[in-house]
mmCIF file of C-alpha atoms in Angstrom:
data_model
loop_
_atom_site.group_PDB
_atom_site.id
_atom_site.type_symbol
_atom_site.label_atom_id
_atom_site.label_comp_id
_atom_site.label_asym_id
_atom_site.label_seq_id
_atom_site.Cartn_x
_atom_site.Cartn_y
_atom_site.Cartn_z
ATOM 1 C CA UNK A 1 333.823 95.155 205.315
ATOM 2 C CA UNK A 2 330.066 96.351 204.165
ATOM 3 C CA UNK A 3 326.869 95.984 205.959
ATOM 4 C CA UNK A 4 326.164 93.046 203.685
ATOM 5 C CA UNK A 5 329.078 91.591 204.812
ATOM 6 C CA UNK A 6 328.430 91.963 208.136
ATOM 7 C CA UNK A 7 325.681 90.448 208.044
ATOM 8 C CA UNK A 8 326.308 87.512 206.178
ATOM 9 C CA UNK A 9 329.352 86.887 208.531
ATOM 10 C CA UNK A 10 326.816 87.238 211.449
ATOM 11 C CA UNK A 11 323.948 84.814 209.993
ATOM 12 C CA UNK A 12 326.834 82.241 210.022
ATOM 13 C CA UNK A 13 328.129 82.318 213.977
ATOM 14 C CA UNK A 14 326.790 79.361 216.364
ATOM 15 C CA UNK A 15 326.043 82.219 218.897
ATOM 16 C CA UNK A 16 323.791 84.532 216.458
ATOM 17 C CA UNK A 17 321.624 82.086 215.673
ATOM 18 C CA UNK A 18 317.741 82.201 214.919
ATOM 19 C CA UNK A 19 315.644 80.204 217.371
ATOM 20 C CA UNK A 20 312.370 79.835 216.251
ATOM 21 C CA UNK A 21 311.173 77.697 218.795
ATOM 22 C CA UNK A 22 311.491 80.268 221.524
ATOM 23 C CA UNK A 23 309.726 83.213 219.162
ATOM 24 C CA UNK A 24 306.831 83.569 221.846
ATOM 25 C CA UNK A 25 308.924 83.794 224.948
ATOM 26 C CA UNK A 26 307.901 86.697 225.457
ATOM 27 C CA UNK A 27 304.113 85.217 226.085
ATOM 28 C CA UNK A 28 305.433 82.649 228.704
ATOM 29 C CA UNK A 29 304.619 82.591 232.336
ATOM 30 C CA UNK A 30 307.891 84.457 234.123
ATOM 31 C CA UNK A 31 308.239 80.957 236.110
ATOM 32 C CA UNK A 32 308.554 79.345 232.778
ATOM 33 C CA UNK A 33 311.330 81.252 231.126
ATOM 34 C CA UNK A 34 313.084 80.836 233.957
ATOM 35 C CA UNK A 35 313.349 77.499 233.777
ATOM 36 C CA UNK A 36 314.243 77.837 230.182
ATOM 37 C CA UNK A 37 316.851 80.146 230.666
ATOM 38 C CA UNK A 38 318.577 77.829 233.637
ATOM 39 C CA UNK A 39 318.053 74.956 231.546
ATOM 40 C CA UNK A 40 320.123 76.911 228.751
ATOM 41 C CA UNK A 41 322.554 77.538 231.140
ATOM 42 C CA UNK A 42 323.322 73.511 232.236
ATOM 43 C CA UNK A 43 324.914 73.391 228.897
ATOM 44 C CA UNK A 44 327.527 75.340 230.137
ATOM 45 C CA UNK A 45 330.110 73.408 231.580
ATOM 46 C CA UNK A 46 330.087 70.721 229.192
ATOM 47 C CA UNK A 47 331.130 72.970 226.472
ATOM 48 C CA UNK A 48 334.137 74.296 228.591
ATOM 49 C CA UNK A 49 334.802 70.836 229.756
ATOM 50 C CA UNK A 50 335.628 70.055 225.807
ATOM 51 C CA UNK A 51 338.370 72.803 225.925
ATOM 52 C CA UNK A 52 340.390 71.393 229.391
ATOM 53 C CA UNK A 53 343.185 70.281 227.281
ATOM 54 C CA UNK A 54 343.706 73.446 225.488
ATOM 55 C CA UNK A 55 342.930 75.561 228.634
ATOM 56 C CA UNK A 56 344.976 73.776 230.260
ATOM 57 C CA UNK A 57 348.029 74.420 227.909
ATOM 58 C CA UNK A 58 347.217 78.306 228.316
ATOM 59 C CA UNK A 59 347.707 77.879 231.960
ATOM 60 C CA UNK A 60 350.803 76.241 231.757
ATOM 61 C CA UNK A 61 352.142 78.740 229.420
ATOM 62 C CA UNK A 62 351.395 81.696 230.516
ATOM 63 C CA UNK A 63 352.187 80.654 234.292
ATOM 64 C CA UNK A 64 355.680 80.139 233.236
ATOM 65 C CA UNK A 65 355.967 83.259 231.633
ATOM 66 C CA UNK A 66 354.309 84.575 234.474
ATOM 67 C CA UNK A 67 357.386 83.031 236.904
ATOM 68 C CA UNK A 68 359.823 85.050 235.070
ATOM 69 C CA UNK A 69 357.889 88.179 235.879
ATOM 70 C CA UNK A 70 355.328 88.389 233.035
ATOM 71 C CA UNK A 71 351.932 89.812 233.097
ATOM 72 C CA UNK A 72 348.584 88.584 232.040
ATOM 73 C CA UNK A 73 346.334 91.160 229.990
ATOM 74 C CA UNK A 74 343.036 90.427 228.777
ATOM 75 C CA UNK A 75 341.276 92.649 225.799
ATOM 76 C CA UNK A 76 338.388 92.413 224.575
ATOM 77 C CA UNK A 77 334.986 94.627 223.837
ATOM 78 C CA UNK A 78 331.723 94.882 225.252
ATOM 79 C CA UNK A 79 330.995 92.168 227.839
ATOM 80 C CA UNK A 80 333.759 90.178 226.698
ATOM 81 C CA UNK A 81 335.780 93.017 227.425
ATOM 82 C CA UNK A 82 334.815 94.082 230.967
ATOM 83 C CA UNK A 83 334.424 89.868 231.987
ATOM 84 C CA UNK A 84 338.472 90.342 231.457
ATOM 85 C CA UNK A 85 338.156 93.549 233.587
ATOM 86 C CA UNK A 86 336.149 92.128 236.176
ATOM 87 C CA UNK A 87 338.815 89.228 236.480
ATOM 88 C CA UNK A 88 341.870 90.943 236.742
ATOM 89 C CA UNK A 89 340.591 93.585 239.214
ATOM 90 C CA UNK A 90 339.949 90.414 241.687
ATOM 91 C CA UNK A 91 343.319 89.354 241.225
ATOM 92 C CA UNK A 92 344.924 91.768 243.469
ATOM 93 C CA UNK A 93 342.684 91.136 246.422
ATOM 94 C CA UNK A 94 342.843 88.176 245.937
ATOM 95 C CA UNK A 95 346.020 86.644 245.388
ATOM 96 C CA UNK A 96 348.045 89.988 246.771
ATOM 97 C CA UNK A 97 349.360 90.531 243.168
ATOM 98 C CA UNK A 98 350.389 94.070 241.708
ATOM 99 C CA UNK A 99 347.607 95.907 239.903
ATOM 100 C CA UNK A 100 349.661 96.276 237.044
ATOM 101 C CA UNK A 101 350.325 92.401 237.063
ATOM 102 C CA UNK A 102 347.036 91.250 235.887
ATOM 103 C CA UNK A 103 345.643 93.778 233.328
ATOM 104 C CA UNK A 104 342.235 94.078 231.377
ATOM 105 C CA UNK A 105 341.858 96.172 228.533
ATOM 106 C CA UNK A 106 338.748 97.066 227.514
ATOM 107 C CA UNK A 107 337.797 98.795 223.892
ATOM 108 C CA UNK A 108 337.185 102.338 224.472
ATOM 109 C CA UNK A 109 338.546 102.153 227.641
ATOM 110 C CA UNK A 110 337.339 102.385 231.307
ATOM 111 C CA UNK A 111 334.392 104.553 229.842
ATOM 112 C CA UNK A 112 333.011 101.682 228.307
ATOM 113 C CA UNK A 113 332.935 99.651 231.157
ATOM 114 C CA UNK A 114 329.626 101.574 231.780
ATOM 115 C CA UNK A 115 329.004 103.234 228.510
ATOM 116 C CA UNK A 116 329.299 101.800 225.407
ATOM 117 C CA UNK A 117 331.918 103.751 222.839
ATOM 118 C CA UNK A 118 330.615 103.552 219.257
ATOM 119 C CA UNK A 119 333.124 101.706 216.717
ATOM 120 C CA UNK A 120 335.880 100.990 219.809
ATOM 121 C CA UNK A 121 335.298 97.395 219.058
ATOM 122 C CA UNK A 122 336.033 97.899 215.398
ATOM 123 C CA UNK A 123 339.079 98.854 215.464
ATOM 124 C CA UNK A 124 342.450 96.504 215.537
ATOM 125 C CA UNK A 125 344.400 99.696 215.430
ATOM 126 C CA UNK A 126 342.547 100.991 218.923
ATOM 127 C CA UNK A 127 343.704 97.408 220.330
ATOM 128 C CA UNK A 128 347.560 98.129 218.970
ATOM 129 C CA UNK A 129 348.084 101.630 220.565
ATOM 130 C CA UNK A 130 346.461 100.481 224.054
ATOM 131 C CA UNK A 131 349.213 97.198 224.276
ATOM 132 C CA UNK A 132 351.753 99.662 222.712
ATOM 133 C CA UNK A 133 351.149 101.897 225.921
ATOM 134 C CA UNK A 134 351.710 98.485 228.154
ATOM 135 C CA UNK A 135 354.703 97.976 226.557
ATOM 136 C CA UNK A 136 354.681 94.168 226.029
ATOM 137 C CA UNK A 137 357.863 91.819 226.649
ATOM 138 C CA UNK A 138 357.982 88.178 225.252
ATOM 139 C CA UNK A 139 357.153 87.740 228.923
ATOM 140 C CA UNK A 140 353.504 88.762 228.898
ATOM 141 C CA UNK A 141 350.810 86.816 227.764
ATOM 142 C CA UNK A 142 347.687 88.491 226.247
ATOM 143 C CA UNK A 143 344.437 86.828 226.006
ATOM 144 C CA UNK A 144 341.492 87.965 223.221
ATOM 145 C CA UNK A 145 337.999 87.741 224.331
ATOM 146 C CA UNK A 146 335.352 87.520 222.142
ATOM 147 C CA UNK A 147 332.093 85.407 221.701
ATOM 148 C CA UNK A 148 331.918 85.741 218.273
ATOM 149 C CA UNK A 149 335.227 85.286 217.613
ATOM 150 C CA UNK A 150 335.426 87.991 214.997
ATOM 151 C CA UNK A 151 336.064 91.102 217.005
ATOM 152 C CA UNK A 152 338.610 93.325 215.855
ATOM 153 C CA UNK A 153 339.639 94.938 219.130
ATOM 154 C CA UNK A 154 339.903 91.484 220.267
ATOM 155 C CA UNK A 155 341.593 90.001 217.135
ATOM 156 C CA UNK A 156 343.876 93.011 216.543
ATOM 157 C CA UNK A 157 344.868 92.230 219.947
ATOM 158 C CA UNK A 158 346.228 88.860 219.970
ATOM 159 C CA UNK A 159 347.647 89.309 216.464
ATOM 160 C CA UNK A 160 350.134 92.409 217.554
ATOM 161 C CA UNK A 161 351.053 90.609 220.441
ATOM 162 C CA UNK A 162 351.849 87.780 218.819
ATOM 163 C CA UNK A 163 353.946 89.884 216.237
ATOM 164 C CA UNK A 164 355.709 91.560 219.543
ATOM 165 C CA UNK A 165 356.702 87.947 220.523
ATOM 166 C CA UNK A 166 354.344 87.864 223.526
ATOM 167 C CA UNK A 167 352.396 84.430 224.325
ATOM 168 C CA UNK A 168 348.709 84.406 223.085
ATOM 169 C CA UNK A 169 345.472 83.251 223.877
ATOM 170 C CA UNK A 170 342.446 83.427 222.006
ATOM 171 C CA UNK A 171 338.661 82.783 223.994
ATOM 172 C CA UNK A 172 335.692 82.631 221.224
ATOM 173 C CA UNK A 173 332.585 80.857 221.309
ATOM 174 C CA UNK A 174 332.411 79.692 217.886
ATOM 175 C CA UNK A 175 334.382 77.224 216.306
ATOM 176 C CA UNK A 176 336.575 77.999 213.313
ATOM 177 C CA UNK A 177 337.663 81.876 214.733
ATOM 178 C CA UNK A 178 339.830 84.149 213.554
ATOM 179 C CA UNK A 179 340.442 84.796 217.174
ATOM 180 C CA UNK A 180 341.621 81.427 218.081
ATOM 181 C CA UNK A 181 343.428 80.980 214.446
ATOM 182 C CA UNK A 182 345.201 84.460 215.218
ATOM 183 C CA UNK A 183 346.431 82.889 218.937
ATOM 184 C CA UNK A 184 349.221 80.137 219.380
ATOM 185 C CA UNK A 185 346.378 78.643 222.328
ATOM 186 C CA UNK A 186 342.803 78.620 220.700
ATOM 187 C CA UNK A 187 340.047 77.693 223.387
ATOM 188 C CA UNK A 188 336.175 77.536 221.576
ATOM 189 C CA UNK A 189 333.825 77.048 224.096
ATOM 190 C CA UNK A 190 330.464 76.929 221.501
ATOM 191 C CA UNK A 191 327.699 76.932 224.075
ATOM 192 C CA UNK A 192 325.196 77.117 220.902
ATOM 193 C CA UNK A 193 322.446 79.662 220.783
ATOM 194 C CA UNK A 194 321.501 81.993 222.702
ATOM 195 C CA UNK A 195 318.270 82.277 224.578
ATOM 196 C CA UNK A 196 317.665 85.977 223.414
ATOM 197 C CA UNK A 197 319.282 85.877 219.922
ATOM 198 C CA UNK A 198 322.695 87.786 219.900
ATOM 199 C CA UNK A 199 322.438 88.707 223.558
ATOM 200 C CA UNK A 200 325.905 87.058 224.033
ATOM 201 C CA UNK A 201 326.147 88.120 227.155
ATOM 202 C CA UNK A 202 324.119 84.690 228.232
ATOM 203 C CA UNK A 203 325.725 81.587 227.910
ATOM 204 C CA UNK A 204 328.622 82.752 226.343
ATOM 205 C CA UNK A 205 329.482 85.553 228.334
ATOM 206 C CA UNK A 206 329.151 82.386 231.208
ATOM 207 C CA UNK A 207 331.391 80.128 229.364
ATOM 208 C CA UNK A 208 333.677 82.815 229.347
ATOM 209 C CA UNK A 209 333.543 83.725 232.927
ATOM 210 C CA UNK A 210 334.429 80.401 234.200
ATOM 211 C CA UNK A 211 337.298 80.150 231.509
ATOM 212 C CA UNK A 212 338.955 83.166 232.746
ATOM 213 C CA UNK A 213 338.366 82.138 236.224
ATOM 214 C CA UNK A 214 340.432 79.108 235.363
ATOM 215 C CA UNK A 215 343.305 80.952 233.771
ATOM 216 C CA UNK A 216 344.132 83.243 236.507
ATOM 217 C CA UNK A 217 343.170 80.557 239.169
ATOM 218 C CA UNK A 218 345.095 77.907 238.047
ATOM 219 C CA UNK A 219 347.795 80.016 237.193
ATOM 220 C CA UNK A 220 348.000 81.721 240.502
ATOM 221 C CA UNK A 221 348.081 78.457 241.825
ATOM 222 C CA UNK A 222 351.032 76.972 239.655
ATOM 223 C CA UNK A 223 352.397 80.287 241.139
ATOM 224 C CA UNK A 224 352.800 79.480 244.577
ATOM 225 C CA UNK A 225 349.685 81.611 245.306
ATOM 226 C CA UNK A 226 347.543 79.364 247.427
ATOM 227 C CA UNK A 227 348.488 76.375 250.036
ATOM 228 C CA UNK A 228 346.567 73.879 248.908
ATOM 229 C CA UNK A 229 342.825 74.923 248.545
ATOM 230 C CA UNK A 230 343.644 77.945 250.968
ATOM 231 C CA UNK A 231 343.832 81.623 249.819
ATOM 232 C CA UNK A 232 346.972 82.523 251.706
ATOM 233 C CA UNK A 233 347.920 85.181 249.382
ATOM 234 C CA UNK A 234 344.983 87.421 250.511
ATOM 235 C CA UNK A 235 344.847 90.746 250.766
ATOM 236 C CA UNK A 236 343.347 91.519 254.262
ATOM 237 C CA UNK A 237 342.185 95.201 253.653
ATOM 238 C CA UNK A 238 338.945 95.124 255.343
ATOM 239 C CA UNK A 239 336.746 93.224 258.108
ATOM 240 C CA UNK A 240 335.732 90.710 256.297
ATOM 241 C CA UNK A 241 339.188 89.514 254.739
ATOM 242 C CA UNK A 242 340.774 90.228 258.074
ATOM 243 C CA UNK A 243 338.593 87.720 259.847
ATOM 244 C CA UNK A 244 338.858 85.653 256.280
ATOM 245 C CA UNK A 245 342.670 85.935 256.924
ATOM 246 C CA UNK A 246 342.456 84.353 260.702
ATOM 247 C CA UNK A 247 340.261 81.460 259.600
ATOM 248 C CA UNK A 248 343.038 80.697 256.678
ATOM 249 C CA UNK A 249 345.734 81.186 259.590
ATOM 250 C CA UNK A 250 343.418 78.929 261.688
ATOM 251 C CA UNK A 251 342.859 76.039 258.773
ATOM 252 C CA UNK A 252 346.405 75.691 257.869
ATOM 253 C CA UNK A 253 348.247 75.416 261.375
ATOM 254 C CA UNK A 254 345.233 74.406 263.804
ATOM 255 C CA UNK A 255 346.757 77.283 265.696
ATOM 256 C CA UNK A 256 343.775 78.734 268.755
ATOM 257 C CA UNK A 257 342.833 82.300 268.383
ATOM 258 C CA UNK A 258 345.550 83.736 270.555
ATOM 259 C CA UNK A 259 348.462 82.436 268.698
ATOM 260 C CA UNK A 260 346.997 83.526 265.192
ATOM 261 C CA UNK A 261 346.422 86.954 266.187
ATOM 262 C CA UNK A 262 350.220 86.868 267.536
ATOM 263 C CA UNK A 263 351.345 85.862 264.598
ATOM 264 C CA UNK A 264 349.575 87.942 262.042
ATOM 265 C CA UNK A 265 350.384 91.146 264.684
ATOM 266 C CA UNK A 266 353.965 90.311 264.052
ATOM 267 C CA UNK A 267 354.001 89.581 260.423
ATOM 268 C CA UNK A 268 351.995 92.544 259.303
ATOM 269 C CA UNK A 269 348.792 90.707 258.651
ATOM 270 C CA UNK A 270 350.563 88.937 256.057
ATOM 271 C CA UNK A 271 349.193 85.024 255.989
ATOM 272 C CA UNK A 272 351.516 83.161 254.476
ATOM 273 C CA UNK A 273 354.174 84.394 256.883
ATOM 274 C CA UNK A 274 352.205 84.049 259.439
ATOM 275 C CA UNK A 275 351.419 79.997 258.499
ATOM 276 C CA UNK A 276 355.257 79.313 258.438
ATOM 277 C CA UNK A 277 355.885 81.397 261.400
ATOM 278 C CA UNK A 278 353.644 78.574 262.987
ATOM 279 C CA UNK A 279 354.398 75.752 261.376
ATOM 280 C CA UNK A 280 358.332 76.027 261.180
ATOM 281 C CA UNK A 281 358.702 77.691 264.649
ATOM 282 C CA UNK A 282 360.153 80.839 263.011
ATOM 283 C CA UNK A 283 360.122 84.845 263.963
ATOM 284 C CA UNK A 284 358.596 86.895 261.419
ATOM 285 C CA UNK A 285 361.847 88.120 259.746
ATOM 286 C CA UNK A 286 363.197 84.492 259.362
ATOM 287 C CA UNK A 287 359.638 83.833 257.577
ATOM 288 C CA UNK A 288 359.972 86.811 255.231
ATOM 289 C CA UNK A 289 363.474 85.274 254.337
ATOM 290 C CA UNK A 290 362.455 81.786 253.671
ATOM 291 C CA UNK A 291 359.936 82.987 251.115
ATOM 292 C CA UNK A 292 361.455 85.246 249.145
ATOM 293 C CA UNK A 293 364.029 82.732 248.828
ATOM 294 C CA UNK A 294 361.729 80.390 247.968
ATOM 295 C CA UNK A 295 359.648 82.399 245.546
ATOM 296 C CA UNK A 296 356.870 83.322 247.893
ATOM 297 C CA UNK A 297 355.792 79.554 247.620
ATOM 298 C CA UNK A 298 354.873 78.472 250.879
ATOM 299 C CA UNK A 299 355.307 75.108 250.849
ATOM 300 C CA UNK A 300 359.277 75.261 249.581
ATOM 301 C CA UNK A 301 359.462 77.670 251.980
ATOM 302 C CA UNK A 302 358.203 75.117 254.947
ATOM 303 C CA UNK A 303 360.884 72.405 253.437
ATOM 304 C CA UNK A 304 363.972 75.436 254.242
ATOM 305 C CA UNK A 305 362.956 76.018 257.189
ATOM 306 C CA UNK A 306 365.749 74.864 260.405
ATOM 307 C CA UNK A 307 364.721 71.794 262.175
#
């Protein structure tokens, strides 16, 4: 592709857009373009609310895949790229899942996270080797990020996936992508123009955020990965998630202070053994047994328990 053609493709993307209204922002009272720029932002949700259907089909999708002990890699490049980063690095923590379970894949690799890599995005070939080294399965699901929806890293992505039989997902902020044509699930979330013109890490780099917060989210949670609204898969590996870990313990079972501490002593600070030691009466072995025959899902686990 030439400059020219670049360009041209450019000048025609929702998110690159011109807005001459805003040409003096830059003489505006700071209060002012403040308000501007959260007024931008209110737009937001209403563009990812459009998608819910076909987010919602991702989830589904990939948490099934996910049950037979798939992964879930995002790639992408610049902010779209370390957004998918950012995500899957909270997953662990979070939800107690393997590192290597959630994955994000950035172009140019961790350097770029900080430093950006000239012509990493550019290349679907760079995108090819780096799920080659992953080794996919038809198991794995791989989701492209891009705001423009024209990325190559991103692109190249998705399409060798797809070719490798893994389930795809492609996140763009334009309609009409190559992204989301390349993908079996296409989510567009066009959030319009952007404040600064082709500073897409604005709104779009938002839109995206709270996308990818709903695919691992949801998915986690069509996992077994939460009781109800409560975290119980966390990860207590410091103060604050060890005292986050006794309120869970607290919320679930109504349990006082002594018994919780009791029963996270004797399960290894593991929650959601230490919930159905409570709630079913159980010793900590007999709770490890119940969930892994139950999948780690806390709630089947509470219907095996003896009576």
């Amino acid at each position: 592709m030439t400059t020219d053609d670049l360009r041209s493709q450019l000048a025609s993307l929702t998110t690159e857009a011109f807005r001459p209204e805003l040409a003096d922002i830059d003489r505006l009272p700071t209060l002012d373009i403040a308000r501007l720029m959260n007024g931008e932002d209110t737009g937001v949700p209403a563009a990812v609310a459009a998608q819910l259907p076909r987010i919602a089909a991702a989830v589904d999708a990939v948490a099934e895949r996910m049950a037979r002990g798939g992964r879930l890699v995002y790639a992408g490049a610049g902010t779209a790229g370390r957004l998918g980063v950012l995500d899957a690095s909270e997953c662990p923590p979070t939800f107690n899942t393997d590192p290597d379970q959630v994955v994000g894949l950035i172009a140019g690799g961790p350097a770029a996270m900080v430093t950006s890599v000239e012509g990493a995005e550019d290349s679907a070939e760079l995108a090819s080797r780096d799920l080659d080294a992953l080794k996919l399965t038809p198991d794995d699901s791989v989701v492209g990020v891009s705001a423009s929806g024209r990325t190559p890293y991103a692109v190249g992505a998705v399409a060798h996936a797809r070719a490798l039989g893994a389930l795809t997902i492609g996140l763009a902020c334009n309609e009409h992508s190559a992204l989301a044509a390349a993908a079996e699930h296409g989510i567009e979330v066009v959030v319009g123009p952007e404040l600064i013109t082709g500073s897409t890490r604005l709104k779009a780099g938002t839109a995206q955020k709270l996308v990818l917060n709903m695919l691992s989210t949801i998915t986690m949670i069509r996992l077994g990965k939460t009781y109800g609204n409560l975290m119980v898969d966390v990860r207590a590996s410091n103060a604050k998630l060890r005292a986050r870990a006794h309120r869970i313990v607290a919320l679930a079972t109504g349990a006082d202070d002594a018994e919780i501490e009791k029963a996270l002593t004797e399960t290894g600070g593991e929650v959601k053994h230490a919930v159905l030691t409570l709630l079913a009466g159980v010793d900590a072995p007999t709770a490890a047994h119940l969930l892994t025959e139950s999948g780690g899902r806390l709630r089947a686990a509470l219907t095996r328990a003896p009576r």
